[in-house]
PDB file of C-alpha atoms in Angstrom:
ATOM      1  CA  GLY A 291    -158.805  -1.821 190.271  1.00 79.00           C
ATOM      2  CA  GLU A 292    -157.186  -4.540 188.237  1.00 83.00           C
ATOM      3  CA  ASN A 293    -154.924  -7.090 189.908  1.00 91.00           C
ATOM      4  CA  VAL A 294    -152.829  -9.649 188.031  1.00 95.00           C
ATOM      5  CA  GLU A 295    -151.371 -12.707 189.706  1.00 96.00           C
ATOM      6  CA  GLN A 296    -148.692 -14.797 188.015  1.00 97.00           C
ATOM      7  CA  HIS A 297    -147.424 -18.298 188.788  1.00 97.00           C
ATOM      8  CA  PRO A 298    -144.936 -19.794 189.233  1.00 97.00           C
ATOM      9  CA  SER A 299    -142.348 -17.247 190.304  1.00 96.00           C
ATOM     10  CA  THR A 300    -139.575 -19.539 189.107  1.00 97.00           C
ATOM     11  CA  LEU A 301    -139.775 -22.328 186.548  1.00 98.00           C
ATOM     12  CA  SER A 302    -136.943 -24.661 185.669  1.00 98.00           C
ATOM     13  CA  VAL A 303    -137.350 -26.988 182.671  1.00 98.00           C
ATOM     14  CA  GLN A 304    -135.088 -29.252 180.695  1.00 98.00           C
ATOM     15  CA  GLU A 305    -134.050 -27.978 177.286  1.00 97.00           C
ATOM     16  CA  GLY A 306    -136.490 -29.271 174.711  1.00 97.00           C
ATOM     17  CA  ASP A 307    -139.363 -29.610 177.176  1.00 98.00           C
ATOM     18  CA  SER A 308    -142.391 -27.324 177.352  1.00 98.00           C
ATOM     19  CA  ALA A 309    -142.960 -24.469 179.807  1.00 98.00           C
ATOM     20  CA  VAL A 310    -146.290 -23.083 180.953  1.00 98.00           C
ATOM     21  CA  ILE A 311    -146.798 -19.843 182.882  1.00 98.00           C
ATOM     22  CA  LYS A 312    -150.217 -18.898 184.213  1.00 98.00           C
ATOM     23  CA  CYS A 313    -151.849 -15.592 185.097  1.00 98.00           C
ATOM     24  CA  THR A 314    -155.182 -14.593 186.546  1.00 98.00           C
ATOM     25  CA  TYR A 315    -156.790 -11.173 186.438  1.00 96.00           C
ATOM     26  CA  SER A 316    -159.561  -9.594 188.461  1.00 95.00           C
ATOM     27  CA  ASP A 317    -161.207  -6.963 186.239  1.00 92.00           C
ATOM     28  CA  SER A 318    -163.663  -8.488 183.788  1.00 91.00           C
ATOM     29  CA  ALA A 319    -163.392  -5.298 181.691  1.00 90.00           C
ATOM     30  CA  SER A 320    -159.791  -6.125 180.769  1.00 93.00           C
ATOM     31  CA  ASN A 321    -159.546  -7.193 177.153  1.00 92.00           C
ATOM     32  CA  TYR A 322    -155.891  -6.980 176.175  1.00 92.00           C
ATOM     33  CA  PHE A 323    -153.292  -9.416 177.518  1.00 95.00           C
ATOM     34  CA  PRO A 324    -149.666  -9.094 176.428  1.00 95.00           C
ATOM     35  CA  TRP A 325    -146.693 -11.197 177.453  1.00 97.00           C
ATOM     36  CA  TYR A 326    -143.273  -9.585 177.776  1.00 97.00           C
ATOM     37  CA  LYS A 327    -139.847 -11.184 177.971  1.00 97.00           C
ATOM     38  CA  GLN A 328    -137.130  -9.401 179.908  1.00 96.00           C
ATOM     39  CA  GLU A 329    -133.558 -10.606 179.830  1.00 95.00           C
ATOM     40  CA  LEU A 330    -131.256  -9.584 182.661  1.00 91.00           C
ATOM     41  CA  GLY A 331    -130.487  -5.883 182.523  1.00 88.00           C
ATOM     42  CA  LYS A 332    -132.507  -5.361 179.351  1.00 92.00           C
ATOM     43  CA  ARG A 333    -135.820  -3.810 178.424  1.00 93.00           C
ATOM     44  CA  PRO A 334    -139.113  -5.747 178.379  1.00 94.00           C
ATOM     45  CA  GLN A 335    -140.000  -6.909 174.884  1.00 94.00           C
ATOM     46  CA  LEU A 336    -143.406  -8.041 173.689  1.00 94.00           C
ATOM     47  CA  ILE A 337    -143.400 -11.665 172.569  1.00 96.00           C
ATOM     48  CA  ILE A 338    -147.102 -12.284 172.048  1.00 96.00           C
ATOM     49  CA  ASP A 339    -150.436 -10.734 172.947  1.00 94.00           C
ATOM     50  CA  ILE A 340    -154.083 -11.714 172.836  1.00 94.00           C
ATOM     51  CA  ARG A 341    -157.340  -9.829 172.861  1.00 90.00           C
ATOM     52  CA  SER A 342    -160.526 -10.977 174.527  1.00 85.00           C
ATOM     53  CA  ASN A 343    -162.296 -11.835 171.295  1.00 85.00           C
ATOM     54  CA  VAL A 344    -159.832 -14.676 170.724  1.00 84.00           C
ATOM     55  CA  GLY A 345    -159.290 -17.818 172.804  1.00 91.00           C
ATOM     56  CA  GLU A 346    -155.864 -18.815 171.538  1.00 95.00           C
ATOM     57  CA  LYS A 347    -153.019 -17.364 169.532  1.00 94.00           C
ATOM     58  CA  LYS A 348    -149.864 -19.045 168.338  1.00 96.00           C
ATOM     59  CA  ASP A 349    -146.553 -17.817 166.967  1.00 94.00           C
ATOM     60  CA  GLN A 350    -144.077 -20.592 166.187  1.00 96.00           C
ATOM     61  CA  ARG A 351    -143.021 -22.093 169.546  1.00 97.00           C
ATOM     62  CA  ILE A 352    -145.057 -19.644 171.612  1.00 98.00           C
ATOM     63  CA  ALA A 353    -148.790 -19.750 172.265  1.00 98.00           C
ATOM     64  CA  VAL A 354    -151.160 -17.931 174.573  1.00 98.00           C
ATOM     65  CA  THR A 355    -154.578 -19.151 175.703  1.00 97.00           C
ATOM     66  CA  LEU A 356    -157.309 -17.055 177.297  1.00 96.00           C
ATOM     67  CA  ASN A 357    -160.270 -18.180 179.376  1.00 95.00           C
ATOM     68  CA  LYS A 358    -162.470 -15.117 179.865  1.00 93.00           C
ATOM     69  CA  THR A 359    -164.976 -16.915 182.066  1.00 93.00           C
ATOM     70  CA  ALA A 360    -162.316 -18.009 184.532  1.00 94.00           C
ATOM     71  CA  LYS A 361    -160.298 -14.815 183.990  1.00 95.00           C
ATOM     72  CA  HIS A 362    -157.032 -16.529 183.374  1.00 95.00           C
ATOM     73  CA  PHE A 363    -154.533 -16.715 180.547  1.00 97.00           C
ATOM     74  CA  SER A 364    -151.426 -18.782 180.010  1.00 98.00           C
ATOM     75  CA  LEU A 365    -148.180 -18.691 178.055  1.00 98.00           C
ATOM     76  CA  HIS A 366    -146.957 -21.920 176.495  1.00 98.00           C
ATOM     77  CA  ILE A 367    -143.436 -22.333 175.158  1.00 98.00           C
ATOM     78  CA  THR A 368    -142.643 -25.584 173.376  1.00 97.00           C
ATOM     79  CA  GLU A 369    -139.250 -27.083 172.521  1.00 98.00           C
ATOM     80  CA  THR A 370    -137.519 -24.725 174.923  1.00 98.00           C
ATOM     81  CA  GLN A 371    -134.045 -23.476 174.070  1.00 97.00           C
ATOM     82  CA  PRO A 372    -131.302 -21.846 176.187  1.00 96.00           C
ATOM     83  CA  GLU A 373    -132.172 -18.419 174.759  1.00 96.00           C
ATOM     84  CA  ASP A 374    -135.641 -18.732 176.268  1.00 97.00           C
ATOM     85  CA  SER A 375    -134.096 -18.188 179.708  1.00 97.00           C
ATOM     86  CA  ALA A 376    -135.421 -14.844 180.973  1.00 97.00           C
ATOM     87  CA  VAL A 377    -138.096 -13.299 183.173  1.00 97.00           C
ATOM     88  CA  TYR A 378    -141.552 -13.402 181.617  1.00 98.00           C
ATOM     89  CA  PHE A 379    -144.252 -10.939 182.600  1.00 97.00           C
ATOM     90  CA  CYS A 380    -147.954 -11.142 181.884  1.00 97.00           C
ATOM     91  CA  ALA A 381    -150.092  -8.016 181.890  1.00 94.00           C
ATOM     92  CA  ALA A 382    -153.690  -6.939 181.479  1.00 94.00           C
ATOM     93  CA  SER A 383    -155.329  -3.784 180.250  1.00 90.00           C
ATOM     94  CA  LYS A 384    -158.650  -2.445 179.090  1.00 85.00           C
ATOM     95  CA  ARG A 385    -157.005  -1.326 175.850  1.00 73.00           C
ATOM     96  CA  SER A 386    -153.593  -1.846 174.335  1.00 61.00           C
ATOM     97  CA  ASN A 387    -152.534   1.763 174.856  1.00 62.00           C
ATOM     98  CA  TYR A 388    -153.916   2.028 178.360  1.00 75.00           C
ATOM     99  CA  GLN A 389    -152.133   1.344 181.605  1.00 80.00           C
ATOM    100  CA  LEU A 390    -150.784  -2.194 181.747  1.00 87.00           C
ATOM    101  CA  ILE A 391    -151.197  -3.961 185.067  1.00 90.00           C
ATOM    102  CA  TRP A 392    -148.306  -6.385 185.363  1.00 92.00           C
ATOM    103  CA  GLY A 393    -147.849  -9.713 187.050  1.00 94.00           C
ATOM    104  CA  ALA A 394    -144.860 -10.219 189.327  1.00 93.00           C
ATOM    105  CA  GLY A 395    -142.905 -12.153 186.715  1.00 96.00           C
ATOM    106  CA  THR A 396    -141.692 -15.718 186.216  1.00 97.00           C
ATOM    107  CA  LYS A 397    -138.017 -16.502 186.021  1.00 97.00           C
ATOM    108  CA  LEU A 398    -137.670 -19.248 183.419  1.00 98.00           C
ATOM    109  CA  ILE A 399    -134.518 -21.347 183.620  1.00 98.00           C
ATOM    110  CA  ILE A 400    -133.690 -23.731 180.783  1.00 97.00           C
ATOM    111  CA  LYS A 401    -131.415 -26.534 181.947  1.00 95.00           C
ATOM    112  CA  PRO A 402    -129.026 -27.962 179.322  1.00 91.00           C
TER     113      PRO A 402
ATOM    114  CA  GLU B 225    -136.588   2.459 162.775  1.00 59.00           C
ATOM    115  CA  ALA B 226    -134.966   3.876 165.899  1.00 78.00           C
ATOM    116  CA  GLY B 227    -136.353   2.602 169.163  1.00 94.00           C
ATOM    117  CA  VAL B 228    -137.225   4.483 172.322  1.00 97.00           C
ATOM    118  CA  VAL B 229    -134.182   6.398 173.548  1.00 97.00           C
ATOM    119  CA  GLN B 230    -133.516   7.188 177.191  1.00 97.00           C
ATOM    120  CA  SER B 231    -130.759   9.022 178.968  1.00 97.00           C
ATOM    121  CA  PRO B 232    -128.853   8.740 181.126  1.00 97.00           C
ATOM    122  CA  ARG B 233    -128.574   4.963 181.336  1.00 96.00           C
ATOM    123  CA  TYR B 234    -127.249   5.102 184.888  1.00 97.00           C
ATOM    124  CA  LYS B 235    -127.425   7.735 187.604  1.00 97.00           C
ATOM    125  CA  ILE B 236    -126.059   7.713 191.137  1.00 98.00           C
ATOM    126  CA  ILE B 237    -127.046  10.534 193.464  1.00 97.00           C
ATOM    127  CA  GLU B 238    -127.225  11.250 197.147  1.00 97.00           C
ATOM    128  CA  LYS B 239    -130.587  11.478 198.851  1.00 96.00           C
ATOM    129  CA  LYS B 240    -132.287  14.870 198.778  1.00 97.00           C
ATOM    130  CA  GLN B 241    -130.635  15.700 195.453  1.00 97.00           C
ATOM    131  CA  PRO B 242    -132.703  16.310 192.314  1.00 97.00           C
ATOM    132  CA  VAL B 243    -132.521  14.064 189.261  1.00 98.00           C
ATOM    133  CA  ALA B 244    -134.033  14.148 185.785  1.00 98.00           C
ATOM    134  CA  PHE B 245    -134.566  11.498 183.138  1.00 98.00           C
ATOM    135  CA  TRP B 246    -135.137  12.087 179.444  1.00 97.00           C
ATOM    136  CA  CYS B 247    -137.064  10.029 176.904  1.00 98.00           C
ATOM    137  CA  ASN B 248    -137.393  10.277 173.143  1.00 97.00           C
ATOM    138  CA  PRO B 249    -140.202   8.001 171.917  1.00 96.00           C
ATOM    139  CA  ILE B 250    -140.453   6.271 168.569  1.00 95.00           C
ATOM    140  CA  SER B 251    -141.273   8.811 165.881  1.00 94.00           C
ATOM    141  CA  GLY B 252    -145.012   9.216 165.446  1.00 92.00           C
ATOM    142  CA  HIS B 253    -145.992   7.451 168.651  1.00 93.00           C
ATOM    143  CA  ASN B 254    -148.571   9.616 170.364  1.00 92.00           C
ATOM    144  CA  THR B 255    -148.739   7.697 173.653  1.00 93.00           C
ATOM    145  CA  LEU B 256    -145.825   7.873 176.070  1.00 95.00           C
ATOM    146  CA  TYR B 257    -145.491   6.093 179.396  1.00 95.00           C
ATOM    147  CA  TRP B 258    -143.143   6.344 182.335  1.00 97.00           C
ATOM    148  CA  TYR B 259    -142.816   3.191 184.440  1.00 96.00           C
ATOM    149  CA  ARG B 260    -140.784   2.405 187.530  1.00 96.00           C
ATOM    150  CA  GLN B 261    -139.439  -1.122 187.948  1.00 94.00           C
ATOM    151  CA  ASN B 262    -138.093  -2.321 191.256  1.00 93.00           C
ATOM    152  CA  LEU B 263    -135.802  -5.320 191.369  1.00 89.00           C
ATOM    153  CA  GLY B 264    -137.696  -8.581 190.934  1.00 85.00           C
ATOM    154  CA  GLN B 265    -140.990  -6.884 190.139  1.00 88.00           C
ATOM    155  CA  GLY B 266    -142.988  -5.879 187.111  1.00 89.00           C
ATOM    156  CA  PRO B 267    -143.055  -2.283 185.881  1.00 91.00           C
ATOM    157  CA  GLU B 268    -145.427   0.103 187.643  1.00 91.00           C
ATOM    158  CA  LEU B 269    -146.985   2.944 185.667  1.00 91.00           C
ATOM    159  CA  LEU B 270    -146.162   6.443 186.901  1.00 95.00           C
ATOM    160  CA  ILE B 271    -147.737   8.552 184.164  1.00 95.00           C
ATOM    161  CA  ARG B 272    -149.212   8.187 180.683  1.00 94.00           C
ATOM    162  CA  TYR B 273    -149.353  10.908 178.024  1.00 94.00           C
ATOM    163  CA  GLU B 274    -151.581  11.153 174.990  1.00 92.00           C
ATOM    164  CA  ASN B 275    -149.666  13.655 172.886  1.00 92.00           C
ATOM    165  CA  GLU B 276    -148.827  16.456 175.328  1.00 92.00           C
ATOM    166  CA  GLU B 277    -151.649  15.722 177.760  1.00 93.00           C
ATOM    167  CA  ALA B 278    -151.108  13.682 180.916  1.00 93.00           C
ATOM    168  CA  VAL B 279    -154.179  11.417 180.894  1.00 89.00           C
ATOM    169  CA  ASP B 280    -153.231   9.099 183.749  1.00 87.00           C
ATOM    170  CA  ASP B 281    -150.959  10.302 186.550  1.00 90.00           C
ATOM    171  CA  SER B 282    -152.816   8.746 189.449  1.00 86.00           C
ATOM    172  CA  GLN B 283    -149.756   6.783 190.592  1.00 88.00           C
ATOM    173  CA  LEU B 284    -147.248   9.604 190.300  1.00 93.00           C
ATOM    174  CA  PRO B 285    -146.072  10.768 193.755  1.00 92.00           C
ATOM    175  CA  LYS B 286    -146.765  14.409 193.042  1.00 91.00           C
ATOM    176  CA  ASP B 287    -145.045  15.754 196.113  1.00 95.00           C
ATOM    177  CA  ARG B 288    -141.647  14.928 194.635  1.00 96.00           C
ATOM    178  CA  PHE B 289    -142.169  13.693 191.096  1.00 97.00           C
ATOM    179  CA  SER B 290    -143.005  15.808 188.068  1.00 97.00           C
ATOM    180  CA  ALA B 291    -143.124  15.129 184.360  1.00 97.00           C
ATOM    181  CA  GLU B 292    -143.632  17.026 181.174  1.00 96.00           C
ATOM    182  CA  ARG B 293    -143.991  16.281 177.503  1.00 96.00           C
ATOM    183  CA  LEU B 294    -143.589  19.514 175.629  1.00 84.00           C
ATOM    184  CA  LYS B 295    -144.815  19.513 172.022  1.00 86.00           C
ATOM    185  CA  GLY B 296    -146.014  15.951 172.467  1.00 85.00           C
ATOM    186  CA  VAL B 297    -142.669  14.357 171.626  1.00 92.00           C
ATOM    187  CA  ASP B 298    -139.794  14.155 174.133  1.00 96.00           C
ATOM    188  CA  SER B 299    -140.531  13.818 177.818  1.00 97.00           C
ATOM    189  CA  THR B 300    -138.677  14.410 181.050  1.00 97.00           C
ATOM    190  CA  LEU B 301    -139.334  12.906 184.462  1.00 98.00           C
ATOM    191  CA  LYS B 302    -137.962  14.687 187.500  1.00 98.00           C
ATOM    192  CA  ILE B 303    -137.571  13.732 191.132  1.00 97.00           C
ATOM    193  CA  GLN B 304    -136.896  16.429 193.692  1.00 97.00           C
ATOM    194  CA  PRO B 305    -135.778  15.618 196.296  1.00 96.00           C
ATOM    195  CA  ALA B 306    -134.800  11.984 195.771  1.00 97.00           C
ATOM    196  CA  GLU B 307    -135.247   9.464 198.573  1.00 97.00           C
ATOM    197  CA  LEU B 308    -133.538   6.134 199.194  1.00 96.00           C
ATOM    198  CA  GLY B 309    -136.698   4.296 198.149  1.00 96.00           C
ATOM    199  CA  ASP B 310    -136.590   5.878 194.704  1.00 97.00           C
ATOM    200  CA  SER B 311    -133.765   3.577 193.674  1.00 97.00           C
ATOM    201  CA  ALA B 312    -135.150   1.614 190.725  1.00 97.00           C
ATOM    202  CA  VAL B 313    -135.072   1.386 186.947  1.00 97.00           C
ATOM    203  CA  TYR B 314    -137.178   4.057 185.261  1.00 98.00           C
ATOM    204  CA  LEU B 315    -138.552   2.843 181.955  1.00 97.00           C
ATOM    205  CA  CYS B 316    -140.065   4.937 179.209  1.00 97.00           C
ATOM    206  CA  ALA B 317    -142.337   3.327 176.629  1.00 95.00           C
ATOM    207  CA  SER B 318    -144.302   4.551 173.628  1.00 95.00           C
ATOM    208  CA  SER B 319    -147.108   3.229 171.478  1.00 92.00           C
ATOM    209  CA  LEU B 320    -149.360   4.099 168.568  1.00 88.00           C
ATOM    210  CA  GLY B 321    -152.613   2.484 169.597  1.00 78.00           C
ATOM    211  CA  GLY B 322    -151.058  -0.925 170.071  1.00 78.00           C
ATOM    212  CA  GLU B 323    -147.908  -2.584 171.362  1.00 86.00           C
ATOM    213  CA  GLN B 324    -145.909  -0.672 173.931  1.00 91.00           C
ATOM    214  CA  PHE B 325    -142.230  -0.403 173.022  1.00 93.00           C
ATOM    215  CA  PHE B 326    -139.825   0.104 175.882  1.00 95.00           C
ATOM    216  CA  GLY B 327    -136.617   2.054 176.120  1.00 96.00           C
ATOM    217  CA  PRO B 328    -133.479   0.639 177.812  1.00 95.00           C
ATOM    218  CA  GLY B 329    -134.310   2.376 181.084  1.00 96.00           C
ATOM    219  CA  THR B 330    -132.382   4.543 183.514  1.00 97.00           C
ATOM    220  CA  ARG B 331    -131.030   2.770 186.555  1.00 97.00           C
ATOM    221  CA  LEU B 332    -131.195   5.187 189.493  1.00 98.00           C
ATOM    222  CA  THR B 333    -129.252   4.564 192.674  1.00 98.00           C
ATOM    223  CA  VAL B 334    -129.915   6.881 195.605  1.00 98.00           C
ATOM    224  CA  LEU B 335    -127.263   6.749 198.331  1.00 97.00           C
TER     225      LEU B 335
END
């Protein structure tokens, strides 16, 4: 079955700097890769997703890149702000409404 | 548009007691998911419904867990009897062929 590994487990960056979180997946049949943000005690919320027919997707300060050959995808946050502090989860699935296999999460800390 | 609704938000029970969680998905969403999230980990799928049919329940511990989605709308997840290791947040999510929207979750504590 699918396995998703996520690194780092904790990331601390200075406010205004960029943050990068990386994930690898094992099942080459996976073709949907969402990223969720979860603030403490709250529900996961989708911030960006990418499908395997696209190599990069951007939404304001957030971008996701996908390398299908290497089976890894990354989340990039530029100009980080205090409200970016949260746990970020990557996930992989064969379809968007199928079971999501989640990474272990990255706790992002934005230092003022 | 109302989001996914779950109740109760918190539940504390003693081990061996039964417990039930309720979920009302976003109107029109045909796919409903129940996830379990342990502290410091990502959500783990327990069961997925397409309308009223359970299409993926391979990770549901069927000896103590049961779920139903009558009429393809609301869903309940039951644990009987609960064990200490069941303490977690139980998340319900729904989708309509795309993004999965999550409810606020039910935090279960088993003493």
